[in-house]
Short mmCIF file of C-alpha atoms in Angstrom, two decimals:
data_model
loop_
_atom_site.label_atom_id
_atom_site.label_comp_id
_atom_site.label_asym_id
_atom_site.label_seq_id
_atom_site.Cartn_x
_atom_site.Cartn_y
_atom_site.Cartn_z
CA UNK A 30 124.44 108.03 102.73
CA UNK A 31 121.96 109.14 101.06
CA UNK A 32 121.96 106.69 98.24
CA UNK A 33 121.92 104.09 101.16
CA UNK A 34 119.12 105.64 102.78
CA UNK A 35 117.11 105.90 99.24
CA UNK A 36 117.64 102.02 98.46
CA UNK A 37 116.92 100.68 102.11
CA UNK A 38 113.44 102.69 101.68
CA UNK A 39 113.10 101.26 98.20
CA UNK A 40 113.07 97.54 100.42
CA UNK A 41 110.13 98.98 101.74
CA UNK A 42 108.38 97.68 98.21
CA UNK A 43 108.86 94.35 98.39
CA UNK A 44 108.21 93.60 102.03
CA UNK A 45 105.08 95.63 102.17
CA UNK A 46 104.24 93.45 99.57
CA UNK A 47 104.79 90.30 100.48
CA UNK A 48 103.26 91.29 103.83
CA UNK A 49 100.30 92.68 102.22
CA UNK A 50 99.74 88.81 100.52
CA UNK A 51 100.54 87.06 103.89
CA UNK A 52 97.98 88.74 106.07
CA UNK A 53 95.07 89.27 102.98
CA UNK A 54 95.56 85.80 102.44
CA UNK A 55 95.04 84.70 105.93
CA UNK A 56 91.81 87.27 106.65
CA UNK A 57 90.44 86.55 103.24
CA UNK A 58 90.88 82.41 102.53
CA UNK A 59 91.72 81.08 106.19
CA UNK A 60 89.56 83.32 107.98
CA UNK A 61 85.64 82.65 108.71
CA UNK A 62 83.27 84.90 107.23
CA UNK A 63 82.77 87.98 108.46
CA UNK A 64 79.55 88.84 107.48
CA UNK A 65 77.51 86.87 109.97
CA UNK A 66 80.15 88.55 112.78
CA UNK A 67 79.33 91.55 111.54
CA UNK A 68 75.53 91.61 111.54
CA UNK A 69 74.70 89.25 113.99
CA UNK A 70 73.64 85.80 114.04
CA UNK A 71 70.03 86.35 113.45
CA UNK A 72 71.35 88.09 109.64
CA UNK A 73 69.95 87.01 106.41
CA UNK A 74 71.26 85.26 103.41
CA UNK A 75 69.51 87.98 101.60
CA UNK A 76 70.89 91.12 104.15
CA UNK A 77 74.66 89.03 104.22
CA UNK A 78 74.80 88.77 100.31
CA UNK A 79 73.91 92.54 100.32
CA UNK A 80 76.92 93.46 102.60
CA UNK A 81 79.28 91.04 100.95
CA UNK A 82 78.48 92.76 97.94
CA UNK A 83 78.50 96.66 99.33
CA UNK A 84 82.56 95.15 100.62
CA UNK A 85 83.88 94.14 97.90
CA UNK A 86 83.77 90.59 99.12
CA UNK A 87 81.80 88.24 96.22
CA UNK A 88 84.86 88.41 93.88
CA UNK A 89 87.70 86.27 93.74
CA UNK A 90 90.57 86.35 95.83
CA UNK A 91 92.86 87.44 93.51
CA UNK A 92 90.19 90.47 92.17
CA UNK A 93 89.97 91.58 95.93
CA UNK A 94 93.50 91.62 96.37
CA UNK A 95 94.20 93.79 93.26
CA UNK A 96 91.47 95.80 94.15
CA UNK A 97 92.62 96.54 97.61
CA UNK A 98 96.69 96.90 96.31
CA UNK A 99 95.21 99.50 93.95
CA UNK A 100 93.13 101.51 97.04
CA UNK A 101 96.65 101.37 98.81
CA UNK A 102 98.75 103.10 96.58
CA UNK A 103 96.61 105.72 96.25
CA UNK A 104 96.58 106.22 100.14
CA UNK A 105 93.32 104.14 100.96
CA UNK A 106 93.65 101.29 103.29
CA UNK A 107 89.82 100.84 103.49
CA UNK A 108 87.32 101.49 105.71
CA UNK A 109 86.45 99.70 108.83
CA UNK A 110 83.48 97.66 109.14
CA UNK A 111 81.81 99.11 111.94
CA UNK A 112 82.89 102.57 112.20
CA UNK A 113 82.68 103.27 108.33
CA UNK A 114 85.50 105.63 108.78
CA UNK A 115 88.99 105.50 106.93
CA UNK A 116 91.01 102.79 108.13
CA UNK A 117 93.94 105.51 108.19
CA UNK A 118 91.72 107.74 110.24
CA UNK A 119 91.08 105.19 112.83
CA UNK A 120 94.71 104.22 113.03
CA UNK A 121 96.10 107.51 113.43
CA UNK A 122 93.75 108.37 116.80
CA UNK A 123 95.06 105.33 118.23
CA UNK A 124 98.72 106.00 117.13
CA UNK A 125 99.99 108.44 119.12
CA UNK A 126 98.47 107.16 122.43
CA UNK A 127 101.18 104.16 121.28
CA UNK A 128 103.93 106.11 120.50
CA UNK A 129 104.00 107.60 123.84
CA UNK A 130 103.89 104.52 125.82
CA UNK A 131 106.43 102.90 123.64
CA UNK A 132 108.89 106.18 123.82
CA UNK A 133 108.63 106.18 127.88
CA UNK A 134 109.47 102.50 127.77
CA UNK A 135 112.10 102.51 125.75
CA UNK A 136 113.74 105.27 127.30
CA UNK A 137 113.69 104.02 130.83
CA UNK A 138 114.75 100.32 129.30
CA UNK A 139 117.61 101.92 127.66
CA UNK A 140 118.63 104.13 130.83
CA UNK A 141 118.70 101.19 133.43
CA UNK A 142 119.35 98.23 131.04
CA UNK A 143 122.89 100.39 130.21
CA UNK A 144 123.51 101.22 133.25
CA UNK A 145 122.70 97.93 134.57
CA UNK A 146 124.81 96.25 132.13
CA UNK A 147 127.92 98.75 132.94
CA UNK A 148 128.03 98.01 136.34
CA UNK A 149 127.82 94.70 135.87
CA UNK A 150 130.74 94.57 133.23
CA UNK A 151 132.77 96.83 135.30
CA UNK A 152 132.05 94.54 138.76
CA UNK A 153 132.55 91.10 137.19
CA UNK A 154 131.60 88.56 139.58
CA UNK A 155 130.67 90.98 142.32
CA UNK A 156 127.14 91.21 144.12
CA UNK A 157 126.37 94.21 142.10
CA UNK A 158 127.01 91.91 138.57
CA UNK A 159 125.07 88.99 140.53
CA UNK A 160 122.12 91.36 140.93
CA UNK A 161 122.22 92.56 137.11
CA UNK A 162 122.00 89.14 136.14
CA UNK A 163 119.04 87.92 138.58
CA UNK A 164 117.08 90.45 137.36
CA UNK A 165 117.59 90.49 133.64
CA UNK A 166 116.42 86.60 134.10
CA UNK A 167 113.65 87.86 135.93
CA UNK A 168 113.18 90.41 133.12
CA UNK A 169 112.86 87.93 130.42
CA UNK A 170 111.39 85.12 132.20
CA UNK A 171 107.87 87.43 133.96
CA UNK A 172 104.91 87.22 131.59
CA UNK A 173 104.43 91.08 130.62
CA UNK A 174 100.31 90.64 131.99
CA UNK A 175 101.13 88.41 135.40
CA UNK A 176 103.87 91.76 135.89
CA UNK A 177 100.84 93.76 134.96
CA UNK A 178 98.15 92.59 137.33
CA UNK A 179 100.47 92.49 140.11
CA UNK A 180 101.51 95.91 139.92
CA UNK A 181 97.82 97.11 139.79
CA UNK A 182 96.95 95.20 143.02
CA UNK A 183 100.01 96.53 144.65
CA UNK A 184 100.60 100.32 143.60
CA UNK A 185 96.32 100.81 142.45
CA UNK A 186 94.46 98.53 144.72
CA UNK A 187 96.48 98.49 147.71
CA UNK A 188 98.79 101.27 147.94
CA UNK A 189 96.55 104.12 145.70
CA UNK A 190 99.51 105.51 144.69
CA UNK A 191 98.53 105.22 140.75
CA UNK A 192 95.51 104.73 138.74
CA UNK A 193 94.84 101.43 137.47
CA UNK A 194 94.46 102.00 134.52
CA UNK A 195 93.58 104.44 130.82
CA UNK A 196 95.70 107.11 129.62
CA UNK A 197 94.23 110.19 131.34
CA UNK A 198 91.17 111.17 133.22
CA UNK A 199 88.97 112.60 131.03
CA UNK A 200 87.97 115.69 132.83
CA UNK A 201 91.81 116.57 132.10
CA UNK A 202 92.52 116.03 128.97
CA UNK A 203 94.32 118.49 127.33
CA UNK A 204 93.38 120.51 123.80
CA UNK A 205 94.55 118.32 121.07
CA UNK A 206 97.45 119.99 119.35
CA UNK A 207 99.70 117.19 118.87
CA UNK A 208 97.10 114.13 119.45
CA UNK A 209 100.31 113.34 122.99
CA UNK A 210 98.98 113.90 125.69
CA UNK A 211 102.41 114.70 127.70
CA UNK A 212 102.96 116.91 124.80
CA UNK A 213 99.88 118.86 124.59
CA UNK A 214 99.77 119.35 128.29
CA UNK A 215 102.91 120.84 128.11
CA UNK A 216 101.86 123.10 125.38
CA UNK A 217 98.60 124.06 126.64
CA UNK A 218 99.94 124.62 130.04
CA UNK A 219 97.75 121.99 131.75
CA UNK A 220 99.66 121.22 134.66
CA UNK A 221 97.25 118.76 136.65
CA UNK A 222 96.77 116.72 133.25
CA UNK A 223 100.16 116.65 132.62
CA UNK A 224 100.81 115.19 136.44
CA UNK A 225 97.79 113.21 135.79
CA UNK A 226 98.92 111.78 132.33
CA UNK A 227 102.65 111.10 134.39
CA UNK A 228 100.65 108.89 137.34
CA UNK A 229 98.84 107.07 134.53
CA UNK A 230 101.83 106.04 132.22
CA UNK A 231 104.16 105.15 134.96
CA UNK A 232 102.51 101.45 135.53
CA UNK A 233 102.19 100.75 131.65
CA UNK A 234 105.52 101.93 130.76
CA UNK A 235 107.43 99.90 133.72
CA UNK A 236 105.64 96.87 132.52
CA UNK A 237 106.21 97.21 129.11
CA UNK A 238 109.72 98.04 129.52
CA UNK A 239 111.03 95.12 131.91
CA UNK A 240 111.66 92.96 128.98
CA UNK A 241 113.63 95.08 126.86
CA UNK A 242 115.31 96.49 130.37
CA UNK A 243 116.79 92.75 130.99
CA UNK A 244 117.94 91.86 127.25
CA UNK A 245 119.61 95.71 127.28
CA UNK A 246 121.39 94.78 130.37
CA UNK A 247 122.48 91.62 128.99
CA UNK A 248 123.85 92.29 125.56
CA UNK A 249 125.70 95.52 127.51
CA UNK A 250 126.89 93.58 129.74
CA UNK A 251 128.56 91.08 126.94
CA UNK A 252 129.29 93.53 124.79
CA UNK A 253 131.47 95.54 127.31
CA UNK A 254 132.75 92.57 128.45
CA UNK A 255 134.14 91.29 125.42
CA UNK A 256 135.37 94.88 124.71
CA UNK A 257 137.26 95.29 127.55
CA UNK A 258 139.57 92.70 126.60
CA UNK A 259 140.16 94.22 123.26
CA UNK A 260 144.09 95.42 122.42
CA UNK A 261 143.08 99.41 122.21
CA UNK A 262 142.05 99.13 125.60
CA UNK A 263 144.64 97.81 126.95
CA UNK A 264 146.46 100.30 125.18
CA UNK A 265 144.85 103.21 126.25
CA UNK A 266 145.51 101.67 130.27
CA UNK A 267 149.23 101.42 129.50
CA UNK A 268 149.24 105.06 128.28
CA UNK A 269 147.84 106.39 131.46
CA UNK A 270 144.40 106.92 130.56
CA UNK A 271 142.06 107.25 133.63
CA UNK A 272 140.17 104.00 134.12
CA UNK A 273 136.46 106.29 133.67
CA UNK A 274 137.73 107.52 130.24
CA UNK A 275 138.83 104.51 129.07
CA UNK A 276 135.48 102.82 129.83
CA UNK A 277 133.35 105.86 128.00
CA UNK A 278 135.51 106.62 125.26
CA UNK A 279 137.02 103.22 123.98
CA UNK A 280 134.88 100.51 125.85
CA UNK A 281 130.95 102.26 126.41
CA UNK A 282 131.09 103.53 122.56
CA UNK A 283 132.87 100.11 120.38
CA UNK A 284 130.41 98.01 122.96
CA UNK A 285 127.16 99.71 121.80
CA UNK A 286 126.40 98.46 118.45
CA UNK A 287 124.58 95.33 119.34
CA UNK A 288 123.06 97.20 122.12
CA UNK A 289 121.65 99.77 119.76
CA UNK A 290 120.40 96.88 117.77
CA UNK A 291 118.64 95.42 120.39
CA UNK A 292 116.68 99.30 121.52
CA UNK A 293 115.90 99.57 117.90
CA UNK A 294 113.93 96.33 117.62
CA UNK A 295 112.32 96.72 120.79
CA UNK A 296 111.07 100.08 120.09
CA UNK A 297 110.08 98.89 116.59
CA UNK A 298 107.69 95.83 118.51
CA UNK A 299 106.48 98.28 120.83
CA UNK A 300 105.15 100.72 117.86
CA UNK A 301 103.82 97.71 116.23
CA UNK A 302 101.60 97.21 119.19
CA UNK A 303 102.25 96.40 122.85
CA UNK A 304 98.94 94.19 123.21
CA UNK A 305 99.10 92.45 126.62
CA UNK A 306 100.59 96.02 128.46
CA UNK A 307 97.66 98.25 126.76
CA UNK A 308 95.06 95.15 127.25
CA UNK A 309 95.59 94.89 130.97
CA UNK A 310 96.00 98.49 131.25
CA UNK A 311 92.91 99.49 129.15
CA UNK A 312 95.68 102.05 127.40
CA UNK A 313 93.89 103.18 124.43
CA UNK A 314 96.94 102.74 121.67
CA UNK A 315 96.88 100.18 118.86
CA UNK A 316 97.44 97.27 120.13
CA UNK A 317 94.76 96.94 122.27
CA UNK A 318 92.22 98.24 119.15
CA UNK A 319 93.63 95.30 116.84
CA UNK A 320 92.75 92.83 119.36
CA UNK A 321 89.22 93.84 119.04
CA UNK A 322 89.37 94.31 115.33
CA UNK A 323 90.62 90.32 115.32
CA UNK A 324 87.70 89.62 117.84
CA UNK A 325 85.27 91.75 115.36
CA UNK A 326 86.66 90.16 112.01
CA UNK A 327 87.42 93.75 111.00
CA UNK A 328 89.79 92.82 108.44
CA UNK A 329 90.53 95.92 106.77
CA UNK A 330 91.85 97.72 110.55
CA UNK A 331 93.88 94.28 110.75
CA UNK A 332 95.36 94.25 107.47
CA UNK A 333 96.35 98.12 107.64
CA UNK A 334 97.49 97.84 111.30
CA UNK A 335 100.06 94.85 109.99
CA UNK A 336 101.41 97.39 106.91
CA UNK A 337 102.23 100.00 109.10
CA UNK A 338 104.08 97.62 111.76
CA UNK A 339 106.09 96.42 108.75
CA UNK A 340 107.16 99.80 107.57
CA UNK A 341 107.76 100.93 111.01
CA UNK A 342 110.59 97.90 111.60
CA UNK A 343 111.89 98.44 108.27
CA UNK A 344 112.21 102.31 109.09
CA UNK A 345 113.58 102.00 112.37
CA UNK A 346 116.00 99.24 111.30
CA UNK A 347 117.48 101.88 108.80
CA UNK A 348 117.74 104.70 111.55
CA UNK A 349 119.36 101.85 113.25
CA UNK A 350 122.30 101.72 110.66
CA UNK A 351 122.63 105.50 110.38
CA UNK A 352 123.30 105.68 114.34
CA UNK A 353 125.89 103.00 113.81
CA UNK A 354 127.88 105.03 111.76
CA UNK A 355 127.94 107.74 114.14
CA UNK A 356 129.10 105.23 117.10
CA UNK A 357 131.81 103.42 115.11
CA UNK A 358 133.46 105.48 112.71
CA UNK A 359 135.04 102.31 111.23
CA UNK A 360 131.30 101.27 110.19
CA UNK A 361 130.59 102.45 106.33
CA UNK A 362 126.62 102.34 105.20
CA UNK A 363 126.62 99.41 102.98
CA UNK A 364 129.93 97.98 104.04
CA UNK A 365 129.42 96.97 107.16
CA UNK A 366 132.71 94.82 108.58
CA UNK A 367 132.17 91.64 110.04
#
């Protein structure tokens, strides 16, 4: 395993890289100039030339590139246009406000999309599978910001059950111990903000999980499906098995592969960035902070924002094939059976 786990993160090389050309090349060649976004419209030649040239911008392509490869393997992604801080810097304050919307999502996808997909496997053709289905089409099929919007007016505007919107109100924010919010509420014993950081996740993270919810339910529901009609099972019934252990033991753990698959990708888009849930929910993670970088022509945020969505798929792809071993035992690391 551990030579597996060394060459998957040795992948890491040459998709960084060819990321790295993709996205400099389309910020650096197909991209406007930034200078005039930068300092207005009523810049310069004179004052534009002098920033160009304080950015490393009035060299070649190619020079820039290798210039800004070089400033990345030492650990130096830049430094943002506006803010002058480390583009590192102004990632990780946005990072973990991400992480925790993306963790609550996936968690409640993953808890109803199974169970959704169980029942409806085990109640083929019933109302209850009928029901599992209708709503992972209406899963896939409701734009993430029309879901959004709606569920403000309802729950914020109409209801005042939840705020409409941010991570936390400000007079409760917790210490920063951990840069979570749930987390250091917990650990500073803030009770209110951790009740208030609860009311003002619950919209974002239903949102942002109703997609993944429906495809969960529907490769669960497939995948069990298709189990159930495997030989061991009907093996295990004609040995006397109770009907609940043969679903956990021979049909729930051979079905969840795919479905493991599927909350591994989804987790790894929501790290990358859940832009529409933290735009219409002014939720202060990355996402919403590379929208304005694209609106700002702050290329060096963009670029490093990209690089770290990269590694995070490849990463969570490989955590991905470790759990599979651990589900099927007939699964080796490398040698995966068709």
């Amino acid at each position: 395993m551990g030579k597996y786990i060394i060459k998957r993160l040795l992948m890491l090389i040459p998709v960084l890289f060819g990321v790295s050309v993709i996205v400099f090349g389309i910020t650096h060649v197909f991209s406007p100039d930034p200078a005039p976004v930068v300092l207005g419209q009523h810049a310069t030649e004179e004052s534009m030339e002098a920033w160009r040239e304080a950015n490393g911008l009035n060299g070649s392509v190619v020079s820039q590139y290798i210039e800004y490869v070089g400033g990345v393997l030492k650990g130096d992604l830049g430094n943002s246009y506006y803010t002058k801080q480390p583009v590192s810097k102004e990632l990780a304050s946005r990072f973990p406000a991400t992480i925790e919307l993306a963790v609550v999502s996936v968690i409640l996808a993953s808890i109803f999309g199974i169970l959704i997909g169980v029942v409806s496997a085990v109640k083929k053709n019933s109302v209850w599978d009928s029901g599992g289905r209708i709503l992972s089409l209406v899963g896939v099929s409701i734009p993430i910001f029309w879901l959004g919007v709606i569920m403000i007016i309802i729950f914020s505007g109409t209801l005042h059950w939840l705020p409409s919107g941010s991570q936390i109100d400000p007079l409760l924010k917790p210490k920063s111990v951990t840069g979570f919010n749930l987390l250091d509420c917990i650990i500073t014993g803030n009770t209110a903000g951790l009740v208030d950081s609860l009311k003002h996740i619950i919209m974002p993270a239903m949102a942002l999980s109703m997609y993944s919810l429906a495809i969960i339910t529907r490769i669960t529901r497939t995948s069990m499906l298709d189990s159930m009609k495997q030989d061991y099972v009907r093996t295990a019934r004609a040995k006397g098995i109770s009907e609940g252990k043969v679903l956990t033991r021979h049909v729930l753990r051979t079905s969840m592969n795919p479905v493991v698959t599927v909350i591994g990708l989804q987790f790894g888009s929501m790290l990358g960035g859940a832009v529409l849930t933290e735009r219409v929910f002014a939720w202060p993670g990355i996402g919403s902070y590379i929208v304005e970088c694209v609106q700002k022509s702050d290329f060096p945020v963009i670029q490093g924002a990209v690089l770290l969505t990269a590694t995070i798929f490849v990463v969570v792809n490989l955590v991905v094939d470790i759990i599979y071993t651990f589900l099927d035992p007939r699964i080796k690391l490398g040698k995966k059976e068709g």
